[in-house]
CSV table of C-alpha atoms and ligand atoms in Angstrom, one decimal:
chain,number,residue,atom,x,y,z
B,16,MET,CA,0.0,0.0,0.0
B,17,ARG,CA,2.8,2.4,1.0
B,18,PHE,CA,4.6,1.5,-2.3
B,19,LEU,CA,1.5,2.2,-4.3
B,20,THR,CA,1.0,5.6,-2.6
B,21,SER,CA,4.7,6.5,-3.3
B,22,LEU,CA,4.3,5.4,-6.9
B,23,ALA,CA,1.2,7.5,-7.3
B,24,VAL,CA,3.0,10.5,-5.9
B,25,VAL,CA,5.9,10.0,-8.3
B,26,VAL,CA,3.7,9.6,-11.3
B,27,ALA,CA,1.7,12.7,-10.4
B,28,ALA,CA,4.9,14.7,-9.8
B,29,LEU,CA,6.3,13.5,-13.2
B,30,SER,CA,3.1,14.3,-15.0
B,31,ALA,CA,3.0,17.8,-13.5
B,32,ALA,CA,6.6,18.3,-14.5
B,33,MET,CA,6.0,17.1,-18.1
B,34,TYR,CA,2.8,19.3,-18.3
B,35,PHE,CA,4.7,22.3,-17.1
B,36,LEU,CA,7.6,21.7,-19.5
B,37,GLU,CA,5.3,21.0,-22.4
B,38,ASN,CA,3.8,24.5,-21.9
B,39,HIS,CA,7.2,26.1,-21.7
B,40,LEU,CA,9.1,24.2,-24.4
B,41,GLU,CA,9.5,27.5,-26.3
B,42,LYS,CA,11.8,28.9,-23.6
B,43,PHE,CA,14.4,26.1,-24.2
B,44,TYR,CA,14.8,26.7,-27.9
B,45,ILE,CA,18.0,28.4,-29.0
B,46,PHE,CA,17.6,28.1,-32.8
B,47,SER,CA,14.8,29.6,-34.9
B,48,PRO,CA,13.2,28.3,-38.1
B,49,SER,CA,13.5,31.7,-39.8
B,50,GLU,CA,17.2,32.1,-38.9
B,51,LEU,CA,18.0,28.6,-40.3
B,52,HIS,CA,16.0,29.3,-43.5
B,53,ALA,CA,17.9,32.6,-44.1
B,54,LEU,CA,21.2,30.9,-43.4
B,55,SER,CA,20.5,28.0,-45.8
B,56,GLN,CA,19.5,30.4,-48.6
B,57,GLU,CA,22.7,32.5,-47.9
B,58,ALA,CA,24.8,29.3,-48.1
B,59,ILE,CA,23.2,28.4,-51.5
B,60,SER,CA,23.6,31.9,-52.9
B,61,LEU,CA,27.3,31.9,-51.9
B,62,HIS,CA,28.2,28.4,-52.8
B,63,GLY,CA,25.6,27.0,-55.2
B,64,ASN,CA,25.8,23.3,-55.7
B,65,ASP,CA,29.2,23.1,-53.9
B,66,THR,CA,27.4,21.5,-50.9
B,67,SER,CA,30.6,20.8,-49.0
B,68,SER,CA,31.3,24.6,-48.9
B,69,ALA,CA,27.6,25.4,-48.2
B,70,VAL,CA,27.7,23.1,-45.2
B,71,SER,CA,31.0,24.6,-43.9
B,72,HIS,CA,29.4,28.1,-44.2
B,73,ILE,CA,26.3,27.0,-42.2
B,74,VAL,CA,28.3,25.4,-39.4
B,75,THR,CA,30.8,28.2,-39.2
B,76,GLN,CA,28.1,30.9,-39.0
B,77,LEU,CA,26.1,28.8,-36.4
B,78,SER,CA,29.2,28.4,-34.2
B,79,LYS,CA,29.5,32.2,-34.1
B,80,SER,CA,25.8,32.8,-33.4
B,81,HIS,CA,25.4,29.9,-31.0
B,82,PRO,CA,28.9,29.4,-29.4
B,83,ASN,CA,29.2,26.2,-27.3
B,84,HIS,CA,26.2,24.6,-28.8
B,85,VAL,CA,27.5,23.6,-32.2
B,86,ASN,CA,29.4,20.3,-32.9
B,87,LEU,CA,32.4,21.3,-35.2
B,88,ALA,CA,33.7,17.7,-35.4
B,89,GLU,CA,32.1,16.7,-38.8
B,90,GLU,CA,31.5,13.0,-38.4
B,91,TRP,CA,29.1,11.3,-40.8
B,92,VAL,CA,27.0,8.2,-39.9
B,93,PHE,CA,24.4,6.3,-41.8
B,94,ASN,CA,20.8,6.6,-40.7
B,95,ASN,CA,18.1,4.1,-41.6
B,96,ALA,CA,14.6,5.0,-40.5
B,97,GLY,CA,11.1,4.5,-41.9
B,98,GLY,CA,12.6,2.4,-44.7
B,99,ALA,CA,14.7,5.4,-46.0
B,100,MET,CA,18.5,5.4,-45.9
B,101,GLY,CA,20.8,8.4,-45.9
B,102,ALA,CA,23.7,9.8,-43.9
B,103,MET,CA,23.9,12.5,-41.3
B,104,TYR,CA,26.2,14.9,-39.5
B,105,ILE,CA,24.9,15.9,-36.1
B,106,ILE,CA,25.5,19.6,-35.5
B,107,HIS,CA,23.5,19.9,-32.3
B,108,ALA,CA,21.4,17.5,-30.2
B,109,SER,CA,19.7,18.3,-26.9
B,110,ILE,CA,16.5,17.2,-25.2
B,111,THR,CA,14.3,19.8,-27.0
B,112,GLU,CA,16.2,20.4,-30.3
B,113,TYR,CA,18.4,18.7,-32.9
B,114,LEU,CA,20.1,20.1,-36.0
B,115,ILE,CA,21.7,17.8,-38.6
B,116,ILE,CA,22.8,17.7,-42.2
B,117,PHE,CA,20.9,14.8,-43.7
B,118,GLY,CA,21.0,13.4,-47.2
B,119,THR,CA,22.2,10.9,-49.8
B,120,ALA,CA,24.1,11.0,-53.0
B,121,VAL,CA,21.9,8.3,-54.6
B,122,GLY,CA,18.3,9.1,-53.6
B,123,THR,CA,16.0,7.4,-51.1
B,124,GLU,CA,12.3,7.1,-50.2
B,125,GLY,CA,10.3,6.2,-47.0
B,126,HIS,CA,8.0,7.1,-44.1
B,127,THR,CA,8.7,10.3,-42.3
B,128,GLY,CA,7.8,8.9,-38.9
B,129,ARG,CA,5.2,10.4,-36.6
B,130,HIS,CA,7.1,12.6,-34.2
B,131,THR,CA,6.8,14.5,-30.9
B,132,ALA,CA,8.6,17.5,-32.5
B,133,ASP,CA,8.1,19.9,-35.4
B,134,ASP,CA,10.5,19.1,-38.2
B,135,TYR,CA,12.0,21.7,-40.7
B,136,PHE,CA,13.8,20.4,-43.7
B,137,TYR,CA,15.8,23.1,-45.6
B,138,ILE,CA,16.9,21.7,-49.0
B,139,LEU,CA,20.5,22.6,-49.7
B,140,LYS,CA,20.9,20.5,-52.9
B,141,GLY,CA,18.5,18.5,-55.1
B,142,GLU,CA,14.7,18.1,-54.5
B,143,GLU,CA,12.4,16.4,-52.0
B,144,LEU,CA,9.0,15.1,-52.9
B,145,ALA,CA,6.3,14.4,-50.3
B,146,TYR,CA,2.9,12.8,-50.4
B,147,ALA,CA,0.1,13.1,-47.8
B,148,PRO,CA,-2.9,10.9,-48.7
B,149,GLY,CA,-6.4,12.4,-48.6
B,150,LYS,CA,-9.4,13.2,-50.7
B,151,GLY,CA,-8.3,15.0,-53.8
B,152,SER,CA,-4.6,14.5,-53.1
B,153,TYR,CA,-3.0,13.0,-56.2
B,154,GLU,CA,0.0,15.3,-56.8
B,155,PRO,CA,3.3,15.4,-54.9
B,156,GLU,CA,4.4,18.3,-52.8
B,157,ARG,CA,7.6,19.6,-54.2
B,158,TYR,CA,10.5,21.1,-52.2
B,159,PRO,CA,13.3,22.4,-54.5
B,160,GLN,CA,16.7,23.7,-53.5
B,161,GLY,CA,16.3,26.7,-51.1
B,162,SER,CA,12.8,25.8,-49.9
B,163,VAL,CA,11.7,24.4,-46.6
B,164,HIS,CA,9.5,21.4,-45.9
B,165,HIS,CA,7.8,21.9,-42.5
B,166,LEU,CA,6.4,18.6,-41.1
B,167,ARG,CA,4.2,19.5,-38.1
B,168,ARG,CA,4.4,17.6,-34.9
B,169,GLY,CA,2.2,14.4,-35.2
B,170,GLU,CA,1.9,14.6,-39.0
B,171,VAL,CA,3.1,11.8,-41.3
B,172,LYS,CA,4.0,11.7,-45.0
B,173,GLN,CA,5.7,9.6,-47.5
B,174,TYR,CA,8.8,11.3,-48.8
B,175,ARG,CA,11.4,10.9,-51.5
B,176,MET,CA,14.7,12.5,-52.1
B,177,ARG,CA,15.4,12.3,-55.8
B,178,ASP,CA,19.0,11.3,-56.7
B,179,THR,CA,21.5,13.5,-54.9
B,180,CYS,CA,19.7,15.5,-52.2
B,181,PHE,CA,21.0,17.1,-49.0
B,182,ALA,CA,19.2,19.1,-46.4
B,183,LEU,CA,19.7,21.0,-43.1
B,184,GLU,CA,17.2,19.4,-40.8
B,185,TYR,CA,15.9,21.1,-37.6
B,186,ALA,CA,13.6,19.4,-35.1
B,187,ARG,CA,12.1,21.1,-32.0
B,188,GLY,CA,9.9,19.5,-29.4
B,189,TRP,CA,10.6,16.3,-27.5
B,190,ILE,CA,13.7,14.7,-29.0
B,191,PRO,CA,14.3,11.5,-27.0
B,192,PRO,CA,11.1,9.7,-28.2
B,193,MET,CA,12.3,10.3,-31.8
B,194,LEU,CA,15.3,8.2,-31.2
B,195,PHE,CA,13.1,5.0,-31.2
B,196,PHE,CA,12.2,5.7,-34.8
B,197,GLY,CA,15.8,6.5,-35.6
B,198,TYR,CA,16.9,3.2,-34.2
B,199,ALA,CA,14.1,0.7,-35.1
B,200,ASP,CA,15.5,-0.1,-38.6
B,201,THR,CA,18.8,-1.2,-37.1
B,202,PHE,CA,17.1,-4.0,-35.2
B,203,SER,CA,14.5,-5.0,-37.8
B,204,SER,CA,16.7,-4.7,-40.9
B,205,THR,CA,20.3,-3.4,-41.1
B,206,LEU,CA,21.9,-5.0,-37.9
B,207,ASP,CA,24.6,-2.4,-38.5
B,208,PHE,CA,25.7,-2.1,-34.8
B,209,PRO,CA,28.9,-0.1,-35.4
B,210,THR,CA,26.8,2.7,-36.9
B,211,LEU,CA,24.3,2.4,-34.0
B,212,TRP,CA,27.2,2.7,-31.6
B,213,ARG,CA,28.7,5.8,-33.2
B,214,THR,CA,25.2,7.4,-33.5
B,215,THR,CA,24.6,6.8,-29.8
B,216,VAL,CA,28.0,8.0,-28.7
B,217,ILE,CA,27.6,11.3,-30.6
B,218,THR,CA,24.0,11.9,-29.5
B,219,VAL,CA,24.5,11.1,-25.9
B,220,GLN,CA,27.7,13.2,-25.8
B,221,GLU,CA,25.8,16.1,-27.4
B,222,MET,CA,22.8,15.8,-25.1
B,223,LEU,CA,25.0,15.6,-21.9
B,224,THR,CA,27.4,18.5,-22.8
B,225,ASN,CA,24.3,20.6,-23.6
B,226,LEU,CA,22.7,19.6,-20.4
B,227,ALA,CA,25.9,20.5,-18.5
B,228,LYS,CA,25.5,24.0,-20.1
B,229,MET,CA,21.9,24.2,-18.8
B,230,LYS,CA,20.6,23.7,-22.3
B,231,LEU,CA,17.6,21.3,-22.1
P,20,LIG,C1,22.2,23.1,-58.9
P,20,LIG,O1,22.1,22.2,-59.9
P,20,LIG,C2,20.8,22.0,-60.4
P,20,LIG,C3,20.8,20.8,-61.4
P,20,LIG,O2,21.9,21.0,-62.3
P,20,LIG,C4,20.4,23.3,-61.1
P,20,LIG,O3,19.1,23.2,-61.6
P,20,LIG,C5,20.4,24.4,-60.0
P,20,LIG,O4,20.1,25.7,-60.6
P,20,LIG,C6,21.8,24.5,-59.4
P,20,LIG,N1,21.7,25.5,-58.3
P,20,LIG,C7,22.6,26.5,-58.1
P,20,LIG,C8,22.3,27.4,-56.9
P,20,LIG,O5,23.5,26.7,-58.9
């Protein structure tokens, strides 16, 4: 009985904390969708299809505007999720935000996942197509270079990156639950544990160093 009472108190306290945080998520964000869109467009106007230089420009500028919250060690890892495959460079990861360069040189297609965060996909090179089923929906949504695809929290779509396509991806909301989607394909399909290991090391390192700097 005493155990059940303690458990009820803990659950109530956790729910209250989650409810409070949920209503104050905005306060924890350090990046803004408009800032990232402007920066992506600037990188394209300066470097065109030289995506390597465009990415360097983005990361250098972000490390100036957000010192201590940008990972300058450019390490790429594969990511398989929702049936799609690409690679990513994690620029920032914390409990409420992540920022990555995601893409592939050969094209891919899959399920976006249904997430506990808003997702912004700024196309740096190539084009992304998306499809949301519904009455009268027979044409793809098209996101060319320089545009942004905003997938709202809870929404799902089918997406396709045609041939070479790279994007700056920004997610804001609850990031830890998204990791299940990011990891599921490893266990059901790829069994690529070295990749899983590096992804986990970088993500945990990023989240903990940000937490240590009081960045939730
Ligand atoms: C990048 O290459 C594509 C395909 O060749 C072209 O349509 C596009 O205009 C190029 N973008 C820039 C910014 O030069």
